[in-house]
Amino acid sequence: MKGKVVMAITIGIICILLISVMFVQFKSVEVIENSGIGAMRESELREELASWKEKYEEVSSSLEENNKLIEQYNKESQDEQGALNLLNQDLKKANMSLGYTDVKGPGITITLSDGDSRITYNDILYLVNELKHAGAEAISINDKRIVSVSDIVNIQNKFIFVNTERIISPYVVKAIGDSKYLESAINVKGGLKDELEADGKSISYEVSSEVFINKYDGVLEINYGE
Amino acid sequence: MKKSGYFIIGIICFLMTAGICVQVKTVTTWDTGPVVQSMTENKLRDNVLKAKEKYENEYKLLEQSMEELENLRNVAAKDNTDAQNMEKQINDANILLGLTEITGKGITIELNDANDSELAGNLNDYLVHDLDLVEVVNELFNAGAEAVSINGQRVVFSTAINCSGNIVKVNDEKIGVPFKIKAIGLPEKLYGALDRPGGYLELMEEDGVQVKMEKSDDITVPKYEGVYKTEYMQIVE
C-alpha cells in the first residue's frame, strides 16, 4: 500500500516535470517565430546591429560638421565678407557632391575591354552599382562623370551610351573612395572580375593614391516637380 | 486491473518523452544550444532596437541642424545680392541632391514576383532581383526621370541596389515585394520608354513577373535620408 502511494507520487512528479519541460520548449519556439526582427537569427541580427551602428556613425559625423558650420555662421557671418566666404564654401561643397567640379583622391581605375566576347552596357552598369555599394564618392566612365541621373544604355545592341554620349572600348571606369573597399568590390571571389573573365571579357584594375575625375558637363534640372 | 493501469501510465510517459525528444531535435536542427541561443538573440534584438532608436534620434538632430543652417544662410545673405544668389544656388543644389521631398508629374511602376506556381522553368526567373531594379531605374533616367524612389528609398548618386541573401536592399535599407517605383518626369515620355517592345519591363513580364505601370500628375518622391560622404575626394581648382 505504502509502496503504491510513493509510486503514484513519483509518477505524478515525473509527469509534471515532463509537461513543464514541454511548455518551456513551446515557449522558446514561439518567441523565435515572430515576423521582422523577431524572425532573425543571430547572424542576421549581428549584421543588422552593425548596419544601424554604421548609419549612426555617418549621421553623427555629419551632425558634428553641421554644428561646426553653425558655430562659424554665428561667429563670422556678421560682417559681409565673412558671410560671403561661408556661403561660397557651402556652395562649393554642394557642387562637389553634385559632380559639378573636378575632383581627385585615392581610388581605383578599372579597364574593361572586349575579349572573346564584347563588353555590354550592363557589365558597366553593374560595375558602377558595385562601386557605389563600396562607397565610391565620385565615378566616371571614359571621362563621362556619373551623376544622380546618369544612364548607361545600349543603342541598336551595338553602341554604349553614357549620359547620352557614345563611348567605345576600352572602357576606363574611375572611382574615388576607400581603395580597399573599392578593390574588394571587384576582386572578391565569384565577384565581377571572375564573372567577366569567365565570360571571355577582359578586366584589369589599378589602385592608386590619386585618381583624377573630371566634372559633369551637363546641367541637372528639375522641371516636373517641386 | 492494477497492472493495466501502470501499463497505461507507462505508455503515456513513453509518448511524452518521445514528444520531448522530437521537439528537442527540431529545435537543435536550427542551431546548437536552442535555449542559450534564444537568450543571446533576445539580447541582440534589444540592442538592434536600441541602436535603431539612437540612429533615429541622431538623424532628427541632423535634420534640425540642416534647418538651422538654412536659416543662418538666409540671415547671412539678406543684405547682399551676391550672397543671396549663392544662397539660392545652395538651396537648388540641395534639391538636386535629393535632400528634399519632391512632388510632381510622373509615373509609378509596381513589380511583383510571379504568383503562378505552375509556371515551368527556373524559379529564379519569377522573382524580382536587385539587378532588375538597377535596370529599371537606369531606363527611367534614360527616359529623363528627374527623381526616383523605390519603396520610399530615394535613388541618389550614391544609391546602390544590392541584396543580402534573398532580401533586396536600397541605400542599405531592406525592402520587399511589391516593389513600388516612383519617378518624376514627363509622364508620356517615361511611360512610352518603359513600355516599349524589347524594353526591360517586357522582358520581365515574359518571365512571369507582374508589372503594373501608371501615369500620374501627383507623385511624391521622399527625400534621401542618408549622408553624402566627401571623405576621400577633394576639389581640383
CSV table of C-alpha atoms in Angstrom, one decimal:
chain,number,residue,atom,x,y,z
A,1,MET,CA,0.0,0.0,0.0
A,2,LYS,CA,2.7,2.5,1.0
A,3,GLY,CA,4.8,1.5,-2.0
A,4,LYS,CA,1.9,2.2,-4.3
A,5,VAL,CA,1.4,5.8,-2.9
A,6,VAL,CA,5.1,6.5,-3.3
A,7,MET,CA,5.0,5.1,-6.8
A,8,ALA,CA,2.0,7.2,-7.7
A,9,ILE,CA,3.6,10.4,-6.3
A,10,THR,CA,6.8,9.7,-8.2
A,11,ILE,CA,5.0,9.2,-11.4
A,12,GLY,CA,2.9,12.3,-10.8
A,13,ILE,CA,6.1,14.4,-10.3
A,14,ILE,CA,7.7,13.0,-13.4
A,15,CYS,CA,4.6,13.8,-15.4
A,16,ILE,CA,4.6,17.4,-14.1
A,17,LEU,CA,8.3,17.8,-14.9
A,18,LEU,CA,7.8,16.4,-18.4
A,19,ILE,CA,4.8,18.7,-19.1
A,20,SER,CA,6.7,21.8,-17.8
A,21,VAL,CA,9.7,21.0,-20.0
A,22,MET,CA,7.4,20.7,-22.9
A,23,PHE,CA,5.9,24.1,-22.2
A,24,VAL,CA,9.3,25.8,-21.8
A,25,GLN,CA,10.2,24.3,-25.2
A,26,PHE,CA,6.9,25.5,-26.8
A,27,LYS,CA,7.6,29.0,-25.4
A,28,SER,CA,11.1,29.3,-26.7
A,29,VAL,CA,9.9,28.2,-30.2
A,30,GLU,CA,7.1,30.8,-30.1
A,31,VAL,CA,9.4,33.7,-29.2
A,32,ILE,CA,11.5,32.9,-32.3
A,33,GLU,CA,8.6,32.8,-34.6
A,34,ASN,CA,7.8,36.5,-34.9
A,35,SER,CA,7.9,38.5,-38.1
A,36,GLY,CA,10.6,41.0,-39.0
A,37,ILE,CA,13.3,41.4,-36.4
A,38,GLY,CA,11.7,38.7,-34.3
A,39,ALA,CA,12.3,36.2,-37.1
A,40,MET,CA,16.0,37.0,-37.5
A,41,ARG,CA,18.7,34.6,-36.5
A,42,GLU,CA,21.8,35.5,-34.6
A,43,SER,CA,24.0,36.3,-37.7
A,44,GLU,CA,21.3,38.4,-39.2
A,45,LEU,CA,20.8,40.3,-36.0
A,46,ARG,CA,24.5,41.0,-35.7
A,47,GLU,CA,24.5,42.3,-39.3
A,48,GLU,CA,21.5,44.5,-38.6
A,49,LEU,CA,23.2,45.8,-35.4
A,50,ALA,CA,26.4,46.7,-37.3
A,51,SER,CA,24.4,48.4,-40.1
A,52,TRP,CA,22.5,50.7,-37.6
A,53,LYS,CA,25.7,51.5,-35.8
A,54,GLU,CA,27.4,52.4,-39.1
A,55,LYS,CA,24.5,54.6,-40.1
A,56,TYR,CA,24.6,56.3,-36.7
A,57,GLU,CA,28.3,57.0,-37.1
A,58,GLU,CA,27.7,58.6,-40.6
A,59,VAL,CA,24.9,60.8,-39.3
A,60,SER,CA,26.8,61.6,-36.2
A,61,SER,CA,29.9,62.9,-38.1
A,62,SER,CA,27.7,64.8,-40.5
A,63,LEU,CA,25.9,66.4,-37.5
A,64,GLU,CA,29.3,67.3,-36.0
A,65,GLU,CA,30.3,69.0,-39.2
A,66,ASN,CA,27.0,70.9,-39.4
A,67,ASN,CA,27.3,72.1,-35.8
A,68,LYS,CA,30.8,73.4,-36.5
A,69,LEU,CA,29.4,75.2,-39.5
A,70,ILE,CA,26.6,76.7,-37.4
A,71,GLU,CA,29.1,78.0,-35.0
A,72,GLN,CA,31.1,79.5,-37.8
A,73,TYR,CA,28.0,81.2,-39.2
A,74,ASN,CA,27.2,82.6,-35.8
A,75,LYS,CA,30.7,84.0,-35.4
A,76,GLU,CA,31.7,85.1,-38.9
A,77,SER,CA,28.6,85.9,-40.8
A,78,GLN,CA,28.1,89.3,-39.1
A,79,ASP,CA,30.4,91.0,-41.5
A,80,GLU,CA,29.6,90.8,-45.2
A,81,GLN,CA,32.9,89.3,-46.3
A,82,GLY,CA,32.7,86.6,-43.7
A,83,ALA,CA,29.2,85.7,-44.9
A,84,LEU,CA,30.3,85.5,-48.5
A,85,ASN,CA,33.2,83.2,-47.6
A,86,LEU,CA,31.0,80.8,-45.7
A,87,LEU,CA,28.3,80.7,-48.4
A,88,ASN,CA,31.0,80.2,-51.0
A,89,GLN,CA,32.4,77.3,-49.1
A,90,ASP,CA,29.0,75.7,-48.7
A,91,LEU,CA,28.2,76.1,-52.4
A,92,LYS,CA,31.5,74.5,-53.4
A,93,LYS,CA,30.8,71.5,-51.2
A,94,ALA,CA,27.3,71.1,-52.6
A,95,ASN,CA,28.6,71.4,-56.2
A,96,MET,CA,31.3,68.8,-55.4
A,97,SER,CA,28.7,66.3,-54.3
A,98,LEU,CA,26.6,67.0,-57.4
A,99,GLY,CA,29.5,66.4,-59.7
A,100,TYR,CA,30.0,69.9,-60.9
A,101,THR,CA,33.6,70.1,-60.0
A,102,ASP,CA,36.8,68.3,-61.0
A,103,VAL,CA,37.9,66.1,-58.1
A,104,LYS,CA,40.8,64.0,-57.0
A,105,GLY,CA,41.5,61.5,-54.3
A,106,PRO,CA,42.6,57.9,-53.6
A,107,GLY,CA,40.7,55.3,-55.6
A,108,ILE,CA,40.8,52.8,-58.4
A,109,THR,CA,41.0,52.8,-62.2
A,110,ILE,CA,39.3,49.8,-63.8
A,111,THR,CA,39.7,49.0,-67.5
A,112,LEU,CA,37.2,46.8,-69.3
A,113,SER,CA,37.8,45.7,-72.8
A,114,ASP,CA,36.3,43.4,-75.4
A,115,GLY,CA,37.9,40.0,-75.4
A,116,ASP,CA,36.4,36.8,-76.9
A,117,SER,CA,33.1,38.4,-76.2
A,118,ARG,CA,32.1,42.1,-76.1
A,119,ILE,CA,31.6,44.3,-73.0
A,120,THR,CA,27.9,45.1,-72.8
A,121,TYR,CA,26.2,48.2,-71.3
A,122,ASN,CA,25.1,46.1,-68.3
A,123,ASP,CA,28.6,45.0,-67.4
A,124,ILE,CA,29.4,48.6,-66.9
A,125,LEU,CA,26.0,49.4,-65.2
A,126,TYR,CA,26.5,46.6,-62.7
A,127,LEU,CA,30.1,47.6,-62.1
A,128,VAL,CA,29.0,51.2,-61.3
A,129,ASN,CA,26.4,49.8,-58.9
A,130,GLU,CA,29.0,47.7,-57.1
A,131,LEU,CA,31.3,50.7,-56.8
A,132,LYS,CA,28.5,52.7,-55.3
A,133,HIS,CA,27.9,49.9,-52.8
A,134,ALA,CA,31.6,50.0,-51.9
A,135,GLY,CA,31.2,53.7,-51.1
A,136,ALA,CA,32.5,55.5,-54.2
A,137,GLU,CA,32.3,59.2,-53.8
A,138,ALA,CA,32.8,60.0,-57.5
A,139,ILE,CA,32.8,57.9,-60.6
A,140,SER,CA,33.5,58.4,-64.3
A,141,ILE,CA,33.4,56.2,-67.4
A,142,ASN,CA,35.7,57.3,-70.2
A,143,ASP,CA,35.7,60.7,-68.6
A,144,LYS,CA,31.9,60.9,-68.5
A,145,ARG,CA,31.1,61.8,-65.0
A,146,ILE,CA,28.4,59.7,-63.3
A,147,VAL,CA,25.8,61.9,-61.5
A,148,SER,CA,22.5,61.1,-59.9
A,149,VAL,CA,20.5,60.8,-63.1
A,150,SER,CA,23.2,59.2,-65.3
A,151,ASP,CA,22.2,56.4,-67.6
A,152,ILE,CA,24.2,53.6,-69.3
A,153,VAL,CA,22.4,52.2,-72.2
A,154,ASN,CA,22.9,50.3,-75.5
A,155,ILE,CA,21.7,51.6,-78.8
A,156,GLN,CA,20.8,49.1,-81.5
A,157,ASN,CA,22.6,46.4,-79.4
A,158,LYS,CA,25.9,47.8,-80.7
A,159,PHE,CA,26.8,51.0,-79.1
A,160,ILE,CA,27.1,52.0,-75.5
A,161,PHE,CA,26.0,55.5,-74.5
A,162,VAL,CA,26.7,57.2,-71.1
A,163,ASN,CA,24.9,60.5,-70.4
A,164,THR,CA,23.6,60.2,-74.0
A,165,GLU,CA,27.2,60.2,-75.4
A,166,ARG,CA,28.7,57.3,-77.1
A,167,ILE,CA,31.8,55.6,-75.5
A,168,ILE,CA,34.0,52.9,-77.0
A,169,SER,CA,36.2,50.1,-75.8
A,170,PRO,CA,38.4,50.2,-73.7
A,171,TYR,CA,36.1,51.4,-71.0
A,172,VAL,CA,38.0,53.1,-68.3
A,173,VAL,CA,36.0,53.4,-65.1
A,174,LYS,CA,37.5,55.6,-62.3
A,175,ALA,CA,36.3,55.8,-58.8
A,176,ILE,CA,37.3,57.8,-55.7
A,177,GLY,CA,36.8,56.3,-52.2
A,178,ASP,CA,38.2,53.8,-49.8
A,179,SER,CA,40.6,51.8,-52.1
A,180,LYS,CA,40.3,48.7,-50.0
A,181,TYR,CA,36.5,48.6,-50.3
A,182,LEU,CA,36.6,49.5,-54.0
A,183,GLU,CA,39.2,46.8,-54.8
A,184,SER,CA,37.3,44.1,-52.9
A,185,ALA,CA,34.1,45.0,-54.6
A,186,ILE,CA,35.7,43.8,-57.8
A,187,ASN,CA,38.1,41.1,-57.0
A,188,VAL,CA,36.0,39.3,-54.3
A,189,LYS,CA,35.8,35.5,-55.2
A,190,GLY,CA,33.0,34.9,-57.6
A,191,GLY,CA,32.6,38.7,-58.0
A,192,LEU,CA,32.6,40.9,-61.0
A,193,LYS,CA,36.2,40.2,-62.1
A,194,ASP,CA,35.7,36.4,-62.0
A,195,GLU,CA,32.3,36.7,-63.8
A,196,LEU,CA,33.6,38.9,-66.6
A,197,GLU,CA,36.7,36.7,-67.1
A,198,ALA,CA,34.5,33.6,-67.2
A,199,ASP,CA,32.5,35.3,-70.0
A,200,GLY,CA,35.7,35.9,-72.0
A,201,LYS,CA,35.9,39.6,-71.3
A,202,SER,CA,39.0,41.4,-70.2
A,203,ILE,CA,39.2,43.4,-66.9
A,204,SER,CA,42.2,44.9,-65.2
A,205,TYR,CA,42.5,47.4,-62.4
A,206,GLU,CA,44.9,49.6,-60.6
A,207,VAL,CA,44.6,51.1,-57.1
A,208,SER,CA,46.3,54.4,-56.7
A,209,SER,CA,46.6,57.2,-54.1
A,210,GLU,CA,45.5,59.9,-56.6
A,211,VAL,CA,42.7,59.4,-59.2
A,212,PHE,CA,41.5,62.4,-61.1
A,213,ILE,CA,37.9,62.6,-62.2
A,214,ASN,CA,36.6,65.4,-64.2
A,215,LYS,CA,33.4,67.3,-63.8
A,216,TYR,CA,29.9,66.7,-65.3
A,217,ASP,CA,29.5,68.8,-68.3
A,218,GLY,CA,25.7,68.7,-68.4
A,219,VAL,CA,23.1,70.6,-66.3
A,220,LEU,CA,21.0,69.0,-63.7
A,221,GLU,CA,17.4,70.3,-63.6
A,222,ILE,CA,14.1,69.6,-62.0
A,223,ASN,CA,11.3,70.8,-64.3
A,224,TYR,CA,8.4,68.4,-63.5
A,225,GLY,CA,8.4,68.6,-59.7
A,226,GLU,CA,8.9,71.0,-56.9
B,1,MET,CA,-6.8,-4.1,-13.4
B,2,LYS,CA,-3.9,-2.6,-11.4
B,3,LYS,CA,-1.4,-3.9,-13.9
B,4,SER,CA,-3.1,-2.4,-16.9
B,5,GLY,CA,-3.2,1.0,-15.0
B,6,TYR,CA,0.5,1.0,-14.7
B,7,PHE,CA,0.8,-0.1,-18.2
B,8,ILE,CA,-1.2,2.9,-19.4
B,9,ILE,CA,0.8,5.3,-17.3
B,10,GLY,CA,4.0,3.7,-18.8
B,11,ILE,CA,2.7,4.3,-22.3
B,12,ILE,CA,1.8,8.0,-21.5
B,13,CYS,CA,5.3,8.6,-20.1
B,14,PHE,CA,6.9,7.0,-23.1
B,15,LEU,CA,4.8,9.1,-25.5
B,16,MET,CA,5.7,12.3,-23.6
B,17,THR,CA,9.4,11.5,-23.6
B,18,ALA,CA,9.2,10.8,-27.3
B,19,GLY,CA,7.4,14.1,-27.8
B,20,ILE,CA,10.1,16.0,-26.0
B,21,CYS,CA,12.8,14.2,-28.0
B,22,VAL,CA,11.1,15.3,-31.2
B,23,GLN,CA,10.9,18.9,-30.0
B,24,VAL,CA,14.5,19.0,-28.9
B,25,LYS,CA,15.5,17.6,-32.2
B,26,THR,CA,13.5,20.2,-34.3
B,27,VAL,CA,14.9,23.0,-32.2
B,28,THR,CA,18.5,21.7,-32.3
B,29,THR,CA,18.4,21.3,-36.1
B,30,TRP,CA,18.1,25.1,-36.4
B,31,ASP,CA,21.3,25.6,-34.5
B,32,THR,CA,23.1,24.3,-31.5
B,33,GLY,CA,22.0,25.2,-28.0
B,34,PRO,CA,18.5,26.4,-28.6
B,35,VAL,CA,17.7,27.9,-25.2
B,36,VAL,CA,21.1,29.7,-24.8
B,37,GLN,CA,20.9,30.9,-28.4
B,38,SER,CA,17.4,32.4,-28.0
B,39,MET,CA,18.7,34.3,-25.0
B,40,THR,CA,21.6,35.8,-26.9
B,41,GLU,CA,19.2,36.5,-29.7
B,42,ASN,CA,16.8,38.3,-27.4
B,43,LYS,CA,19.6,40.4,-26.1
B,44,LEU,CA,20.8,41.1,-29.7
B,45,ARG,CA,17.3,42.1,-30.7
B,46,ASP,CA,17.1,44.6,-27.8
B,47,ASN,CA,20.5,46.0,-28.9
B,48,VAL,CA,19.3,46.3,-32.5
B,49,LEU,CA,16.2,48.3,-31.4
B,50,LYS,CA,18.3,50.5,-29.2
B,51,ALA,CA,20.8,51.1,-32.0
B,52,LYS,CA,18.0,52.0,-34.3
B,53,GLU,CA,16.5,54.4,-31.8
B,54,LYS,CA,19.9,56.0,-31.2
B,55,TYR,CA,20.3,56.5,-35.0
B,56,GLU,CA,16.8,58.0,-35.3
B,57,ASN,CA,17.4,60.5,-32.6
B,58,GLU,CA,20.7,61.5,-34.1
B,59,TYR,CA,19.0,61.8,-37.5
B,60,LYS,CA,16.4,64.2,-36.0
B,61,LEU,CA,19.2,66.3,-34.7
B,62,LEU,CA,20.8,66.3,-38.1
B,63,GLU,CA,17.6,67.5,-39.7
B,64,GLN,CA,17.3,70.3,-37.2
B,65,SER,CA,20.9,71.3,-37.9
B,66,MET,CA,20.2,71.4,-41.6
B,67,GLU,CA,17.1,73.7,-41.0
B,68,GLU,CA,19.2,75.9,-38.7
B,69,LEU,CA,21.9,76.2,-41.4
B,70,GLU,CA,19.3,77.2,-43.9
B,71,ASN,CA,18.0,79.9,-41.7
B,72,LEU,CA,21.5,81.1,-40.9
B,73,ARG,CA,22.3,81.3,-44.6
B,74,ASN,CA,19.2,83.2,-45.2
B,75,VAL,CA,20.1,85.8,-42.5
B,76,ALA,CA,23.7,85.9,-43.7
B,77,ALA,CA,22.6,86.7,-47.2
B,78,LYS,CA,20.0,89.3,-46.6
B,79,ASP,CA,21.9,92.5,-47.3
B,80,ASN,CA,24.0,91.3,-50.3
B,81,THR,CA,22.8,90.3,-53.8
B,82,ASP,CA,25.9,88.1,-54.4
B,83,ALA,CA,25.2,86.3,-51.2
B,84,GLN,CA,21.5,85.9,-52.0
B,85,ASN,CA,22.5,84.4,-55.3
B,86,MET,CA,24.8,81.9,-53.6
B,87,GLU,CA,22.2,81.1,-51.0
B,88,LYS,CA,19.7,80.3,-53.8
B,89,GLN,CA,22.2,78.1,-55.6
B,90,ILE,CA,22.9,76.2,-52.4
B,91,ASN,CA,19.2,75.6,-51.9
B,92,ASP,CA,18.8,74.5,-55.5
B,93,ALA,CA,21.8,72.1,-55.1
B,94,ASN,CA,20.2,70.6,-52.0
B,95,ILE,CA,17.0,69.9,-54.0
B,96,LEU,CA,19.1,68.2,-56.8
B,97,LEU,CA,21.0,66.2,-54.2
B,98,GLY,CA,17.7,64.7,-53.1
B,99,LEU,CA,17.7,66.3,-49.7
B,100,THR,CA,14.1,67.5,-50.0
B,101,GLU,CA,10.8,65.7,-50.7
B,102,ILE,CA,9.6,66.5,-54.2
B,103,THR,CA,6.1,66.4,-55.8
B,104,GLY,CA,5.1,66.5,-59.4
B,105,LYS,CA,4.1,64.6,-62.6
B,106,GLY,CA,5.5,61.2,-63.5
B,107,ILE,CA,4.8,57.5,-63.3
B,108,THR,CA,4.5,54.7,-60.8
B,109,ILE,CA,5.7,51.2,-61.5
B,110,GLU,CA,4.8,48.2,-59.4
B,111,LEU,CA,6.8,45.0,-59.7
B,112,ASN,CA,5.8,41.7,-58.0
B,113,ASP,CA,7.1,38.2,-58.1
B,114,ALA,CA,5.1,35.8,-60.3
B,115,ASN,CA,2.3,34.2,-58.4
B,116,ASP,CA,1.6,31.3,-60.7
B,117,SER,CA,3.3,28.3,-59.1
B,118,GLU,CA,2.6,26.2,-62.1
B,119,LEU,CA,5.0,28.0,-64.4
B,120,ALA,CA,7.7,25.8,-65.7
B,121,GLY,CA,11.4,26.6,-65.7
B,122,ASN,CA,13.7,28.3,-63.3
B,123,LEU,CA,12.1,29.7,-60.1
B,124,ASN,CA,14.7,32.5,-60.2
B,125,ASP,CA,13.1,33.9,-63.3
B,126,TYR,CA,9.8,34.6,-61.5
B,127,LEU,CA,11.4,36.8,-58.8
B,128,VAL,CA,12.3,40.4,-59.0
B,129,HIS,CA,16.0,40.8,-58.3
B,130,ASP,CA,18.3,43.6,-57.2
B,131,LEU,CA,19.8,43.9,-60.7
B,132,ASP,CA,16.3,44.1,-62.3
B,133,LEU,CA,15.7,47.2,-60.2
B,134,VAL,CA,19.1,48.6,-61.3
B,135,GLU,CA,18.0,48.1,-65.0
B,136,VAL,CA,14.5,49.7,-64.5
B,137,VAL,CA,15.9,52.7,-62.7
B,138,ASN,CA,18.6,53.1,-65.4
B,139,GLU,CA,15.8,53.1,-68.1
B,140,LEU,CA,13.9,55.7,-66.1
B,141,PHE,CA,16.9,58.0,-66.0
B,142,ASN,CA,17.4,57.4,-69.7
B,143,ALA,CA,13.8,58.5,-70.3
B,144,GLY,CA,14.5,61.7,-68.5
B,145,ALA,CA,13.4,60.9,-64.9
B,146,GLU,CA,14.4,63.7,-62.5
B,147,ALA,CA,13.8,62.0,-59.2
B,148,VAL,CA,13.2,58.3,-58.5
B,149,SER,CA,12.4,56.3,-55.4
B,150,ILE,CA,11.9,52.6,-54.6
B,151,ASN,CA,9.7,51.7,-51.7
B,152,GLY,CA,10.3,55.0,-50.1
B,153,GLN,CA,14.1,55.0,-50.7
B,154,ARG,CA,15.2,57.9,-52.8
B,155,VAL,CA,17.7,57.0,-55.5
B,156,VAL,CA,20.6,59.4,-55.4
B,157,PHE,CA,24.1,59.3,-56.8
B,158,SER,CA,25.5,57.1,-54.0
B,159,THR,CA,22.5,54.7,-54.0
B,160,ALA,CA,23.4,51.1,-54.6
B,161,ILE,CA,20.8,48.4,-55.1
B,162,ASN,CA,22.0,45.0,-53.9
B,163,CYS,CA,20.9,42.0,-52.0
B,164,SER,CA,21.9,40.1,-48.9
B,165,GLY,CA,20.5,36.6,-49.0
B,166,ASN,CA,17.1,36.9,-50.7
B,167,ILE,CA,16.4,40.4,-49.4
B,168,VAL,CA,16.8,43.4,-51.7
B,169,LYS,CA,18.5,46.5,-50.2
B,170,VAL,CA,18.3,50.0,-51.5
B,171,ASN,CA,20.5,52.6,-49.7
B,172,ASP,CA,21.3,49.7,-47.4
B,173,GLU,CA,17.7,49.5,-46.3
B,174,LYS,CA,15.9,46.2,-46.7
B,175,ILE,CA,12.8,46.3,-48.9
B,176,GLY,CA,10.4,43.6,-50.1
B,177,VAL,CA,7.9,42.9,-52.8
B,178,PRO,CA,5.8,44.5,-54.2
B,179,PHE,CA,8.5,47.0,-55.4
B,180,LYS,CA,6.9,50.4,-55.9
B,181,ILE,CA,9.0,52.6,-58.0
B,182,LYS,CA,8.0,56.3,-58.4
B,183,ALA,CA,9.6,58.6,-61.0
B,184,ILE,CA,9.1,62.3,-61.6
B,185,GLY,CA,9.4,63.5,-65.2
B,186,LEU,CA,7.3,63.9,-68.3
B,187,PRO,CA,4.7,61.1,-67.8
B,188,GLU,CA,4.1,60.3,-71.5
B,189,LYS,CA,7.9,60.0,-72.2
B,190,LEU,CA,8.6,57.9,-69.1
B,191,TYR,CA,5.6,55.6,-69.9
B,192,GLY,CA,6.4,55.3,-73.5
B,193,ALA,CA,10.0,54.5,-72.9
B,194,LEU,CA,9.4,51.9,-70.2
B,195,ASP,CA,6.5,50.3,-72.1
B,196,ARG,CA,8.4,49.9,-75.4
B,197,PRO,CA,8.7,46.5,-77.1
B,198,GLY,CA,12.0,44.9,-76.1
B,199,GLY,CA,12.3,47.1,-73.1
B,200,TYR,CA,13.4,45.6,-69.8
B,201,LEU,CA,9.8,45.6,-68.3
B,202,GLU,CA,8.7,43.5,-71.2
B,203,LEU,CA,11.5,41.0,-70.7
B,204,MET,CA,10.5,40.7,-67.0
B,205,GLU,CA,6.8,40.2,-67.9
B,206,GLU,CA,7.8,37.4,-70.3
B,207,ASP,CA,9.4,35.7,-67.3
B,208,GLY,CA,6.2,36.0,-65.4
B,209,VAL,CA,6.9,39.0,-63.2
B,210,GLN,CA,3.8,41.1,-62.5
B,211,VAL,CA,4.2,44.6,-63.9
B,212,LYS,CA,1.8,47.5,-63.3
B,213,MET,CA,2.5,51.0,-64.6
B,214,GLU,CA,0.5,54.2,-64.3
B,215,LYS,CA,0.9,57.8,-65.3
B,216,SER,CA,0.1,60.3,-62.6
B,217,ASP,CA,0.0,64.1,-62.1
B,218,ASP,CA,0.6,63.8,-58.4
B,219,ILE,CA,3.6,61.9,-57.4
B,220,THR,CA,5.6,62.4,-54.2
B,221,VAL,CA,9.2,61.2,-54.0
B,222,PRO,CA,10.6,61.3,-50.5
B,223,LYS,CA,13.9,62.8,-49.6
B,224,TYR,CA,17.2,60.9,-49.2
B,225,GLU,CA,17.7,60.1,-45.6
B,226,GLY,CA,21.4,59.3,-45.9
B,227,VAL,CA,24.5,61.3,-45.8
B,228,TYR,CA,26.8,62.5,-48.7
B,229,LYS,CA,30.3,61.5,-47.9
B,230,THR,CA,33.2,63.6,-49.1
B,231,GLU,CA,35.9,62.0,-47.0
B,232,TYR,CA,38.2,61.0,-49.9
B,233,MET,CA,37.6,63.4,-52.7
B,234,GLN,CA,38.7,67.0,-52.9
B,235,ILE,CA,38.0,69.7,-55.4
B,236,VAL,CA,40.7,70.3,-58.1
B,237,GLU,CA,40.6,74.1,-58.8
